[in-house]
Coordinates of N, CA and C in Angstrom, one line a residue:
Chain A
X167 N 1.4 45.2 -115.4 CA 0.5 45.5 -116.5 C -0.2 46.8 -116.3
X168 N -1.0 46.9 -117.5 CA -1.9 48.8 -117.3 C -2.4 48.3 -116.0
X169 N -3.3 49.7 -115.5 CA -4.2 49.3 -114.6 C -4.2 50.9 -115.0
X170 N -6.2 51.0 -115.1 CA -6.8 52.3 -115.4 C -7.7 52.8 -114.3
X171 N -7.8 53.7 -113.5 CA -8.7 54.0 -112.5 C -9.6 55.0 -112.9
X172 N -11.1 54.7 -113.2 CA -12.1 55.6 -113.4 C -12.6 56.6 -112.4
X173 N -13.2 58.0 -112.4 CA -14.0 58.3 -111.6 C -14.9 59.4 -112.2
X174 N -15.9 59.5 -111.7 CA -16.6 58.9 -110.1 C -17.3 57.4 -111.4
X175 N -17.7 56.9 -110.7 CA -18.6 55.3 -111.2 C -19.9 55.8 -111.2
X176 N -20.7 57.1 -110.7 CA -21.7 57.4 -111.2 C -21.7 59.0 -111.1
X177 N -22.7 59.3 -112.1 CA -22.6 60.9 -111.9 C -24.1 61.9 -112.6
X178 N -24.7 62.2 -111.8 CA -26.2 63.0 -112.3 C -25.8 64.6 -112.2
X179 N -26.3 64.9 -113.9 CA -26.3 66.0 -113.7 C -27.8 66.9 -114.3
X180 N -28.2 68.0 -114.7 CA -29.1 68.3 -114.8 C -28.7 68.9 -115.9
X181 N -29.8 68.7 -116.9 CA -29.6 68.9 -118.5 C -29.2 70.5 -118.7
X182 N -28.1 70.4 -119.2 CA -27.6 71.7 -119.8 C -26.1 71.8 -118.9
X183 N -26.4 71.2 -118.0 CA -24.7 71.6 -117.5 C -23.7 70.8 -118.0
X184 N -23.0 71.1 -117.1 CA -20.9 69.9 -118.1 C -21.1 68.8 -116.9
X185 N -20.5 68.0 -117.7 CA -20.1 66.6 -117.4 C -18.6 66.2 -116.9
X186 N -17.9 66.1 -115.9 CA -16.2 65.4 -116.2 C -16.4 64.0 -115.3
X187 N -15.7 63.8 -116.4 CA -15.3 62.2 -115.9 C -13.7 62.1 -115.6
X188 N -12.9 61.5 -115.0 CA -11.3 61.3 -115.1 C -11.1 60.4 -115.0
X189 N -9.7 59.9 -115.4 CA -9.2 58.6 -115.5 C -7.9 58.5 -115.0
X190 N -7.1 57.8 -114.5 CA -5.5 57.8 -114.4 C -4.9 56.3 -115.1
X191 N -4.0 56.7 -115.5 CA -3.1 55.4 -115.6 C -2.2 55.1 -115.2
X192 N -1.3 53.6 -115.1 CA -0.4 53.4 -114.7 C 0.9 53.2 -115.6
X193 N 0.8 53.0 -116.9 CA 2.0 52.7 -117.4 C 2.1 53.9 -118.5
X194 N 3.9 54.8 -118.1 CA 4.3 55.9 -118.9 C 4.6 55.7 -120.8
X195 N 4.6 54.2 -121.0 CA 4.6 53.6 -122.5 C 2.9 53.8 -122.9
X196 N 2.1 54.0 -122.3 CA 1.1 54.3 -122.9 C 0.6 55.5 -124.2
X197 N -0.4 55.3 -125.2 CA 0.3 56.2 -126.3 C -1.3 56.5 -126.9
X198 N -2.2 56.0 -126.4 CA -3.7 56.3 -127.2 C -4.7 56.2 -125.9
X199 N -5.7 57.0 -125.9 CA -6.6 57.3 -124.8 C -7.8 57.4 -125.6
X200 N -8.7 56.1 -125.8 CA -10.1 56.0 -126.3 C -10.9 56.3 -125.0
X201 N -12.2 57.2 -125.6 CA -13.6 57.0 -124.2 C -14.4 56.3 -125.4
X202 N -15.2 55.6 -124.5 CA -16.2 54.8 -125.2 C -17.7 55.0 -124.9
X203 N -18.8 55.0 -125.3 CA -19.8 55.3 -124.7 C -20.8 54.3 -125.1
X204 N -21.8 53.4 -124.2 CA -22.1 52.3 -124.1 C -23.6 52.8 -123.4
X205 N -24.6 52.6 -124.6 CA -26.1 52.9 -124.0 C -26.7 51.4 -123.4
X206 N -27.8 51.8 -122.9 CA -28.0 50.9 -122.3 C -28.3 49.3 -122.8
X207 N -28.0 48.3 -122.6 CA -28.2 46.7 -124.1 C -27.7 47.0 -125.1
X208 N -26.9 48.1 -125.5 CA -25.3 48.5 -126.7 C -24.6 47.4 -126.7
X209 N -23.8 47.8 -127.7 CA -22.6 47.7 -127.4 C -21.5 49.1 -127.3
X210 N -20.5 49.3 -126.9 CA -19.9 50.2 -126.4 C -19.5 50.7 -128.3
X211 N -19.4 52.1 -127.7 CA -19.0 52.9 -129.9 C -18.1 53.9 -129.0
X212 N -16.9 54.2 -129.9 CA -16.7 55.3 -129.5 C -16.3 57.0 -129.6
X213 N -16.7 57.3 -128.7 CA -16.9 59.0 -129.2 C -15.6 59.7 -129.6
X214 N -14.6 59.6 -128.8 CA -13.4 60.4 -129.2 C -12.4 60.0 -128.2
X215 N -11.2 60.2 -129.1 CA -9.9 59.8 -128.6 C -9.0 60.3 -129.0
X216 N -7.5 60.4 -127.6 CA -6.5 61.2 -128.1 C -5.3 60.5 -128.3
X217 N -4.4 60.7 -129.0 CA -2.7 60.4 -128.7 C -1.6 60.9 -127.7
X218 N -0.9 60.4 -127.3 CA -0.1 61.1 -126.3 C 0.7 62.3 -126.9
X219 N 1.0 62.2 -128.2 CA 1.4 63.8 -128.4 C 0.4 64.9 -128.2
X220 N -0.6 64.5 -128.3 CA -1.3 66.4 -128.2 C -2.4 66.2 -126.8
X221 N -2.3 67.3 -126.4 CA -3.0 67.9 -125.1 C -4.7 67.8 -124.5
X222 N -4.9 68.2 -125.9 CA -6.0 68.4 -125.6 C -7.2 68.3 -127.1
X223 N -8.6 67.7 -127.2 CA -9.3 67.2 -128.4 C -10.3 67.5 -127.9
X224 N -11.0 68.1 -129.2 CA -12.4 68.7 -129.0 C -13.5 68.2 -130.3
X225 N -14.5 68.1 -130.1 CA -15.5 67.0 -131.3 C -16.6 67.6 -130.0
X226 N -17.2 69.1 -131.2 CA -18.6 69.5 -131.0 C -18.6 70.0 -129.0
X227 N -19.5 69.0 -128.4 CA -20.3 69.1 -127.0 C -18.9 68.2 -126.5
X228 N -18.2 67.2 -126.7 CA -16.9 66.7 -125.9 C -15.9 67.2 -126.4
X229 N -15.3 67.3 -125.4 CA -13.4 67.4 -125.4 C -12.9 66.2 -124.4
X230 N -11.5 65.9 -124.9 CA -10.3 65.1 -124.3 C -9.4 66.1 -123.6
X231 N -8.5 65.4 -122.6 CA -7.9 66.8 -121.8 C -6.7 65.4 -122.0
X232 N -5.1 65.6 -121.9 CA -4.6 64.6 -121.3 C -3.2 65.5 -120.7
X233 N -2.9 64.4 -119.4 CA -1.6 65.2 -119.0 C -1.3 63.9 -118.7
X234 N 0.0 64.2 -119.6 CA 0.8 62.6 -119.8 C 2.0 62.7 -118.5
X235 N 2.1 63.9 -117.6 CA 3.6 64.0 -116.4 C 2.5 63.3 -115.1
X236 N 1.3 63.7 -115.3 CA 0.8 63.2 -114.3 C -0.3 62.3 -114.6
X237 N -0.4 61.8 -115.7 CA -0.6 60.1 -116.1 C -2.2 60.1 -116.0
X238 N -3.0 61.4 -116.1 CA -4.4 61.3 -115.7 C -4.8 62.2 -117.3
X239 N -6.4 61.8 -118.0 CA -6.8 62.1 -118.9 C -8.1 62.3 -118.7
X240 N -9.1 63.0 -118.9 CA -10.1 63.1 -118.1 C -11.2 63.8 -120.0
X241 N -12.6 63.3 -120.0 CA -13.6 63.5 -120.6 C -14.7 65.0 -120.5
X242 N -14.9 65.9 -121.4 CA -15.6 67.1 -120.5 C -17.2 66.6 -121.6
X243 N -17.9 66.8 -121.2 CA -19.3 66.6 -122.0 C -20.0 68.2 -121.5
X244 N -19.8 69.3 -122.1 CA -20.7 70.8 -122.5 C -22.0 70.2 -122.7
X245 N -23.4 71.2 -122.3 CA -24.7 71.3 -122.4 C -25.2 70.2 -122.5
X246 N -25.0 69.2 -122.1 CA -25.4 67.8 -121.5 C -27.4 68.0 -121.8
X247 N -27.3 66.5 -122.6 CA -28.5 66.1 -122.9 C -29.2 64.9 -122.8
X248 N -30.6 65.0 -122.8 CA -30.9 63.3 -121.9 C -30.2 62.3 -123.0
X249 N -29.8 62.6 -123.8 CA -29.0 61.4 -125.2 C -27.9 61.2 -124.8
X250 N -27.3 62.1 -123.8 CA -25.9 61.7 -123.1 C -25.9 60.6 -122.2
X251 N -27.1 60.2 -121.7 CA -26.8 59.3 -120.4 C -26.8 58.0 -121.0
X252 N -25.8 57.5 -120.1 CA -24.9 56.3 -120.8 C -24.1 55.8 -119.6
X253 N -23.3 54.8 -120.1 CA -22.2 54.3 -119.2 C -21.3 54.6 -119.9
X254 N -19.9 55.5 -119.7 CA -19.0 56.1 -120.4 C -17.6 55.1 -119.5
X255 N -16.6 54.6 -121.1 CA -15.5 53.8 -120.5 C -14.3 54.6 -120.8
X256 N -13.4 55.0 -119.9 CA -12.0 55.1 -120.8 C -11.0 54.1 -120.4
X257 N -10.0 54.3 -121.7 CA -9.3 52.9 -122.2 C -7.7 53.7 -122.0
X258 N -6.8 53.4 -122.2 CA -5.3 53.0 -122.6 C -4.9 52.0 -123.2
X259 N -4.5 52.5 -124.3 CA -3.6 51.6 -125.1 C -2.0 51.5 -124.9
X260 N -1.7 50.4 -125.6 CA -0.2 49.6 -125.6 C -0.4 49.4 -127.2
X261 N 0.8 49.7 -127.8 CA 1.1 48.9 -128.8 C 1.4 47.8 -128.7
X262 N 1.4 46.8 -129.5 CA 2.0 45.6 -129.7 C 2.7 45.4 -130.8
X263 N 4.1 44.2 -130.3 CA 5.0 44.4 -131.8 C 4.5 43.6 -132.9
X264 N 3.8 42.9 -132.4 CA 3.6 42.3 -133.8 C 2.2 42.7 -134.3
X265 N 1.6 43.6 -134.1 CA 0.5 44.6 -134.9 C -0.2 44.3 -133.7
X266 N -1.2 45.7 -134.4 CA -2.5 46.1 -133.4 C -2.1 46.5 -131.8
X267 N -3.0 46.7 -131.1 CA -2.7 47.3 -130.1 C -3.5 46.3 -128.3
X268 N -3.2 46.5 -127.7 CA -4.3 46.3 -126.3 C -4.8 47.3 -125.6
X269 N -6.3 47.2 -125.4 CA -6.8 48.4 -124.2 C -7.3 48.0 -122.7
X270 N -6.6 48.8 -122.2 CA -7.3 48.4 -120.8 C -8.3 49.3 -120.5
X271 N -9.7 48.9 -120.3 CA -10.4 49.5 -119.6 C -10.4 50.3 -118.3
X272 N -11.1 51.2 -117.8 CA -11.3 51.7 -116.7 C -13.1 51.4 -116.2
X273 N -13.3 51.5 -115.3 CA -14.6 50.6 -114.3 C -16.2 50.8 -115.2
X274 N -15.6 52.3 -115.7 CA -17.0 52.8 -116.2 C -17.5 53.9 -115.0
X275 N -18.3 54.7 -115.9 CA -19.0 56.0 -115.0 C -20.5 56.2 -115.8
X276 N -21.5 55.5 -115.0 CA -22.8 56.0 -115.3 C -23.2 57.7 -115.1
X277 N -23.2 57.9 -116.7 CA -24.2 59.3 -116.3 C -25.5 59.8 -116.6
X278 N -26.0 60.2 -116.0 CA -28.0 60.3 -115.8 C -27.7 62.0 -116.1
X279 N -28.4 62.2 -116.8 CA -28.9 63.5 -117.5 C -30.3 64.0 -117.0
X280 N -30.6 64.5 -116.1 CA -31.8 64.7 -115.6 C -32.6 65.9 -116.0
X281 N -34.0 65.6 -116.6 CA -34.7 67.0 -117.5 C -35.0 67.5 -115.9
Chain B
X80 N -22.5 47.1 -145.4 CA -21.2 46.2 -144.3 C -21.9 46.1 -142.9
X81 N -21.6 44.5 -142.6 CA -22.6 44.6 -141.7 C -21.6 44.5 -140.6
X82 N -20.5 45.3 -140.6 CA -19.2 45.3 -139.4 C -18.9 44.1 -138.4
X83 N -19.5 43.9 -137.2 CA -19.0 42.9 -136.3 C -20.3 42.3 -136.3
X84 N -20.1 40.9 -136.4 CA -21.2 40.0 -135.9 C -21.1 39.3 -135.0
X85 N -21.8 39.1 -134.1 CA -21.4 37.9 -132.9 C -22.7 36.9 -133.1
X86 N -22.5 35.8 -132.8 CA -23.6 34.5 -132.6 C -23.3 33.9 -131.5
X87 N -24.3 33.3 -130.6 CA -25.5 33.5 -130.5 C -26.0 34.5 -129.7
X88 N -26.7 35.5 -129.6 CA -27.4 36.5 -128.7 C -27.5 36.4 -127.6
X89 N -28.2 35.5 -127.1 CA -28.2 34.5 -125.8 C -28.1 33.3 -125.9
X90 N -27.2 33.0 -124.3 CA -27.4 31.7 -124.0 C -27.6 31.1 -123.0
X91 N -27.9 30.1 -122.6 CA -27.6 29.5 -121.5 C -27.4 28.4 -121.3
X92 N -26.3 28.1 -120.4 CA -25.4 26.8 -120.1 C -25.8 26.2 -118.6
X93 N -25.4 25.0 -118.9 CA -25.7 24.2 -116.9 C -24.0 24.0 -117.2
X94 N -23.6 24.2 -115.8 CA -22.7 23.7 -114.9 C -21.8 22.3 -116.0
X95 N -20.7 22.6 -116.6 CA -19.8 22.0 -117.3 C -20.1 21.6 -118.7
X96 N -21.1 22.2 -119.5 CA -21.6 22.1 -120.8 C -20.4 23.0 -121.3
X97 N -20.1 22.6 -122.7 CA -19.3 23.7 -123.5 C -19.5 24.3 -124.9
X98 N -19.5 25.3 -125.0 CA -19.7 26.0 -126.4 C -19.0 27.0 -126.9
X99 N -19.4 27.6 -128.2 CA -18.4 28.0 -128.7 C -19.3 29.5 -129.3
X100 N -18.5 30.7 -128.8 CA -18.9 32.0 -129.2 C -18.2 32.2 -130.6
X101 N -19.4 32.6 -131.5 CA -18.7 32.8 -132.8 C -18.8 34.5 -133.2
X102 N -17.9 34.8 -134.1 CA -17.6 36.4 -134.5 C -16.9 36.6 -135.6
X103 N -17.3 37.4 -136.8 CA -16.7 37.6 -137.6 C -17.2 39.1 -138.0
X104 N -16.1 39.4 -138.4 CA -16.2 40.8 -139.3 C -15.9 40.8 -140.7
X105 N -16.5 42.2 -141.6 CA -16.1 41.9 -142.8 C -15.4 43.6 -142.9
X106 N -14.7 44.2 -142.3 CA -13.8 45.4 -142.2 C -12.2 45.0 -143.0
X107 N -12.1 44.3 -143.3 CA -10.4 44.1 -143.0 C -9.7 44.1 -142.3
X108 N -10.3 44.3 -141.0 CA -9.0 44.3 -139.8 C -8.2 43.1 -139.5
X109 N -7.3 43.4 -139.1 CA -6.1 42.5 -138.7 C -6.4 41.9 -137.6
X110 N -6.8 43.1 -136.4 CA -7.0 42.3 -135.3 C -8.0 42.6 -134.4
X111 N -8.3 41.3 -133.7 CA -9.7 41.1 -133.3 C -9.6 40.3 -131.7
X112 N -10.8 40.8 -131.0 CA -10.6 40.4 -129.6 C -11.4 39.9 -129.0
X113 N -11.5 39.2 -127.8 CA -12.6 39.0 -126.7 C -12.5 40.0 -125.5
X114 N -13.8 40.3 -125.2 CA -14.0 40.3 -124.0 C -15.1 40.0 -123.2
X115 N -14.9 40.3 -122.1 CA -16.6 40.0 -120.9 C -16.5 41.6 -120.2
X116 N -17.7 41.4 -119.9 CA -18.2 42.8 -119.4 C -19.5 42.4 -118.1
X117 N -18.9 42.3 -117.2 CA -19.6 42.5 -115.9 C -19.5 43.6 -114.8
X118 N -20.7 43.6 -114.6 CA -21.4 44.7 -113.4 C -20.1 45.3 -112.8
X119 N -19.5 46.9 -112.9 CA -18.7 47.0 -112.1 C -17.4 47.0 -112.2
X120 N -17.1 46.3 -113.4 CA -15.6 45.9 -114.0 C -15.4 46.1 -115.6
X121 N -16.2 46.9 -115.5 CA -15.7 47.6 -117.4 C -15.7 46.0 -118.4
X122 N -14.6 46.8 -119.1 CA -14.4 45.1 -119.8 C -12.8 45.0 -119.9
X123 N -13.4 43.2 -119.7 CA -11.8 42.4 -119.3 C -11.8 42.1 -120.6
X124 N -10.3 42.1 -121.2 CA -9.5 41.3 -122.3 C -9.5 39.6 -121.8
X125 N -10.2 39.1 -122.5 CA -10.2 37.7 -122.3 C -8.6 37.0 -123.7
X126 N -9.0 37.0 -124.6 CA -7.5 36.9 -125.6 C -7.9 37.7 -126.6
X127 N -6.8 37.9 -127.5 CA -6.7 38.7 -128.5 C -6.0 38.2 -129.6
X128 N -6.3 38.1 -131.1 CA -5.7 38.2 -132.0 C -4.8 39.3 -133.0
X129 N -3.0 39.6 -133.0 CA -3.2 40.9 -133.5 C -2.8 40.7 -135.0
X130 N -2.6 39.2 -136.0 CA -3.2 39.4 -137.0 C -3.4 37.7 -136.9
X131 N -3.7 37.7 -137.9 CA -3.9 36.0 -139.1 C -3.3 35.3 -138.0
X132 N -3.3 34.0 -137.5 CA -2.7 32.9 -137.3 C -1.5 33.5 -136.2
X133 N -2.3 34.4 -135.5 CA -1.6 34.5 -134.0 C -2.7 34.8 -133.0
X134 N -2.8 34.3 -131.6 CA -3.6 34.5 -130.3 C -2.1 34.7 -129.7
X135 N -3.0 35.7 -128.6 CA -2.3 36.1 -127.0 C -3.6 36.0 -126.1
X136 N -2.8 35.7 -125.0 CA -3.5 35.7 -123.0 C -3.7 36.9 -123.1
X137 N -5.5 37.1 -122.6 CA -5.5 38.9 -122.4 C -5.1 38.6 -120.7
X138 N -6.2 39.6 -119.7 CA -6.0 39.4 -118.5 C -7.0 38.1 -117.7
X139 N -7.7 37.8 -118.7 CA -8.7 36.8 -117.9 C -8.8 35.6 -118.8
X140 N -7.9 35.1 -119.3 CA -8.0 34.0 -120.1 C -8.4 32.4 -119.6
X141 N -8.4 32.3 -117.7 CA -8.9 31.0 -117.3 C -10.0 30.4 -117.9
X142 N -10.3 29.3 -118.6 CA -11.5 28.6 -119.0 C -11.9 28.7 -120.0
X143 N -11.4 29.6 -120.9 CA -11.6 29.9 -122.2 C -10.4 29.7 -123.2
X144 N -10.6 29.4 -124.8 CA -10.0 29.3 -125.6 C -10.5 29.8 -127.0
X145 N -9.4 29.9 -128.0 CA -9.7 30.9 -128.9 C -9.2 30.1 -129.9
X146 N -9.5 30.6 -131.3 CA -9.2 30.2 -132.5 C -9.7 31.4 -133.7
X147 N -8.6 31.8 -133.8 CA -9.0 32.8 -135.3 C -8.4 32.2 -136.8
X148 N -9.8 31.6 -136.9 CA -10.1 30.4 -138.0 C -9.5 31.4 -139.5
X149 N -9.7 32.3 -139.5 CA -9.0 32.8 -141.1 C -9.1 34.5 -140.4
X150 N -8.9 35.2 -141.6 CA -8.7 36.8 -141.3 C -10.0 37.7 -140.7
X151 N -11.5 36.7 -140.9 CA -12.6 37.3 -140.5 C -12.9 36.8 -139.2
X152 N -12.7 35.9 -139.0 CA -13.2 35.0 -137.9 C -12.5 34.8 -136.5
X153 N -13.5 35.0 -135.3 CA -12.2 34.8 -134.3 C -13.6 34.1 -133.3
X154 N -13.5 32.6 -133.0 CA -14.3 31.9 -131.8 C -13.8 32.4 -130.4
X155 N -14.2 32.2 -129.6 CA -14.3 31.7 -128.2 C -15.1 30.2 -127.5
X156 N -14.1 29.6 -126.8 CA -14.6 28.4 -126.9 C -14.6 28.3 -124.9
X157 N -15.6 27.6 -124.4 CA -16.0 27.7 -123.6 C -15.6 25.7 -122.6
X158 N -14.8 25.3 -122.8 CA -14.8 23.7 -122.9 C -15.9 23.3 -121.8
X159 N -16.1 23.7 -120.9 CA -16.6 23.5 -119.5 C -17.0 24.4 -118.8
X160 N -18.6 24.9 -118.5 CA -19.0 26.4 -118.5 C -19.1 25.9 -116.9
X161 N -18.8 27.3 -116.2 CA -19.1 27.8 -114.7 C -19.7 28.6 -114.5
X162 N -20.2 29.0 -113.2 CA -21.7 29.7 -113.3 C -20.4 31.0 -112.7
X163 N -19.3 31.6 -112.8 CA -18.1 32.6 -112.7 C -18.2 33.2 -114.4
X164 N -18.5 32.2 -115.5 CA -18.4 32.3 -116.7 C -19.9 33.3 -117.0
X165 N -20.6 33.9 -115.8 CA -21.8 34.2 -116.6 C -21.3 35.6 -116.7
X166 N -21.6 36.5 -117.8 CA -21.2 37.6 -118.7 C -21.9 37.5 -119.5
X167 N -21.6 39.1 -120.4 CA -21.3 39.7 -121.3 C -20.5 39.7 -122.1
X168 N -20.2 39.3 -123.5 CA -19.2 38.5 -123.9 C -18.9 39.6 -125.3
X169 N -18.4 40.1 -125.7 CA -17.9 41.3 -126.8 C -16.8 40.6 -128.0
X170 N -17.2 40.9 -128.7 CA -16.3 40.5 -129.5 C -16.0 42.0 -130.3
X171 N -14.1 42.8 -130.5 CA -13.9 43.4 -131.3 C -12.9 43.5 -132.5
X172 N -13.1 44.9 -133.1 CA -11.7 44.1 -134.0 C -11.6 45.3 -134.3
X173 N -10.0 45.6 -134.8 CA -9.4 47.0 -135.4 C -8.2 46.9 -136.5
X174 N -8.1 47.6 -137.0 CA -6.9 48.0 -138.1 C -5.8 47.5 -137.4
X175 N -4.7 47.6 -138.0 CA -3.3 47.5 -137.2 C -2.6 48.3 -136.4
X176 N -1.7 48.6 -136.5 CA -1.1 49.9 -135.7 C -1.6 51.4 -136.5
X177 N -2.0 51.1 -137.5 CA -2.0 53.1 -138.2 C -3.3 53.3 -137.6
X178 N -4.3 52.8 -137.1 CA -5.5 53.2 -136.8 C -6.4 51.8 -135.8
X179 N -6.2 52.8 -134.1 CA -6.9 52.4 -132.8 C -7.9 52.1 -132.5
X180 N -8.9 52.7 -133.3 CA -10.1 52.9 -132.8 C -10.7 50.9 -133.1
X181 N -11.2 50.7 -131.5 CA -12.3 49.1 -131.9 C -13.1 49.1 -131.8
X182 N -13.6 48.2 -132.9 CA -15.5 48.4 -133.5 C -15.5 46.8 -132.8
X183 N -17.3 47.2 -132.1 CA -17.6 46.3 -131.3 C -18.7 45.3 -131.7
X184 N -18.7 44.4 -131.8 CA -20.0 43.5 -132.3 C -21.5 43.5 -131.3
X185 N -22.5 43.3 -131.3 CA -23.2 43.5 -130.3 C -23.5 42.7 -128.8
X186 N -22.3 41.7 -128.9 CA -22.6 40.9 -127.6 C -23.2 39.8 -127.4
X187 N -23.0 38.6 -126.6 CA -23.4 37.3 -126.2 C -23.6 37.5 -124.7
X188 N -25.4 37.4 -124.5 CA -25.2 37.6 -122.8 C -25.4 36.0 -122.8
X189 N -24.5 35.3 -121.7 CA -24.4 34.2 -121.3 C -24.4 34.2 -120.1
X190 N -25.4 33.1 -119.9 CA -25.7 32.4 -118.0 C -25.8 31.1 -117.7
X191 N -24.7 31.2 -116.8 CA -24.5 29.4 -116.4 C -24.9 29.3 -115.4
X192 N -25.6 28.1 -115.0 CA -26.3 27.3 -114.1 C -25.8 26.6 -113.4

């Protein structure tokens, strides 16, 4: 089955710098790469996501990066603000044949935005 | 549109009581899911519906069962709660294949005794 590996599982930065988070996966049928962003007693919403045809996705303060040869996709968050700190998930999807899709999670990465 | 609903908010169970997590949406989506979300482990696919009058085993389907009663609706049924069963319980649901993105209901924190 997938298996997604997050990192780091926590991460403090100081308001105004970048953020990266990375992810790897294990299965090369994989075809959609959601991050999710999950405040604290949320429920998880999420911010942006790519497909395996294109490279790279940008929306404002985040971008998506993905390199599908070496199976890792990684989240950038620019000028970071205390509204960014969250617990951030990324996902991998599978299609399924008979509709819809499945995602596997990855562990999660707490990030603290510090004024 | 009041998107994903989940009932009840909280709960709590003793040692082999059973109940039933309810969820509906009013999106049109096809398909809709469980999961739990504990400390440490993101969230597990408990089962999944991907349209009308079909369930699948996600990765943690022991002790639990499902029923997606019409196109809105999808339970989780708990026959016999364990205190392994205490979570965060999600309920989502999405379009079919032309569009990924899953809208999340707000959650059932559940604690067994």
């Amino acid at each position: 089955g997938e298996n997604v590996e997050q990192h780091p599982s926590t991460l403090s930065v100081q308001e105004g710098d970048s953020a990266v988070i990375k992810c790897t996966y294990s299965d090369s049928a994989s075809n959609y790469f959601p991050w999710y962003k999950q405040e604290l007693g949320k429920r998880p919403q999420l911010i942006i996501d790519i497909r395996s045809n294109v490279g790279e996705k940008k929306d404002q303060r985040i971008a998506v990066t993905l390199n599908k040869t070496a199976k890792h996709f990684s989240l950038h968050i620019t000028e970071t603000q205390p509204e960014d700190s969250a617990v951030y998930f990324c996902a991998a999807s599978i299609g399924l044949t008979g509709g819809g899709n499945k995602l596997t999670f990855g562990t999660g990465t707490q990030l603290k935005v510090e004024l | 549109n009041a998107g994903v609903t989940q009932t009840p908010k909280f709960q709590v169970l003793k040692t082999g009581q059973s109940m039933t997590l309810q969820c509906a949406q009013d999106m049109n989506h096809n398909s809709m899911y469980w999961y739990r979300q504990d400390p440490g482990m993101g969230l597990r696919l408990i089962y999944y519906s991907a349209s009308e009058g079909t369930t699948d085993k996600g990765e943690v389907p022991n002790g639990y069962n499902v029923s997606r009663l019409n196109k809105r609706e999808f339970s989780l049924r708990l026959e016999s709660a364990a205190p392994s069963q205490t979570s965060v319980y999600f309920c989502a649901s999405a379009w079919g294949m032309a569009d990924y993105e899953q809208y999340f209901g707000p959650g059932t924190r559940l604690t067994v005794t």
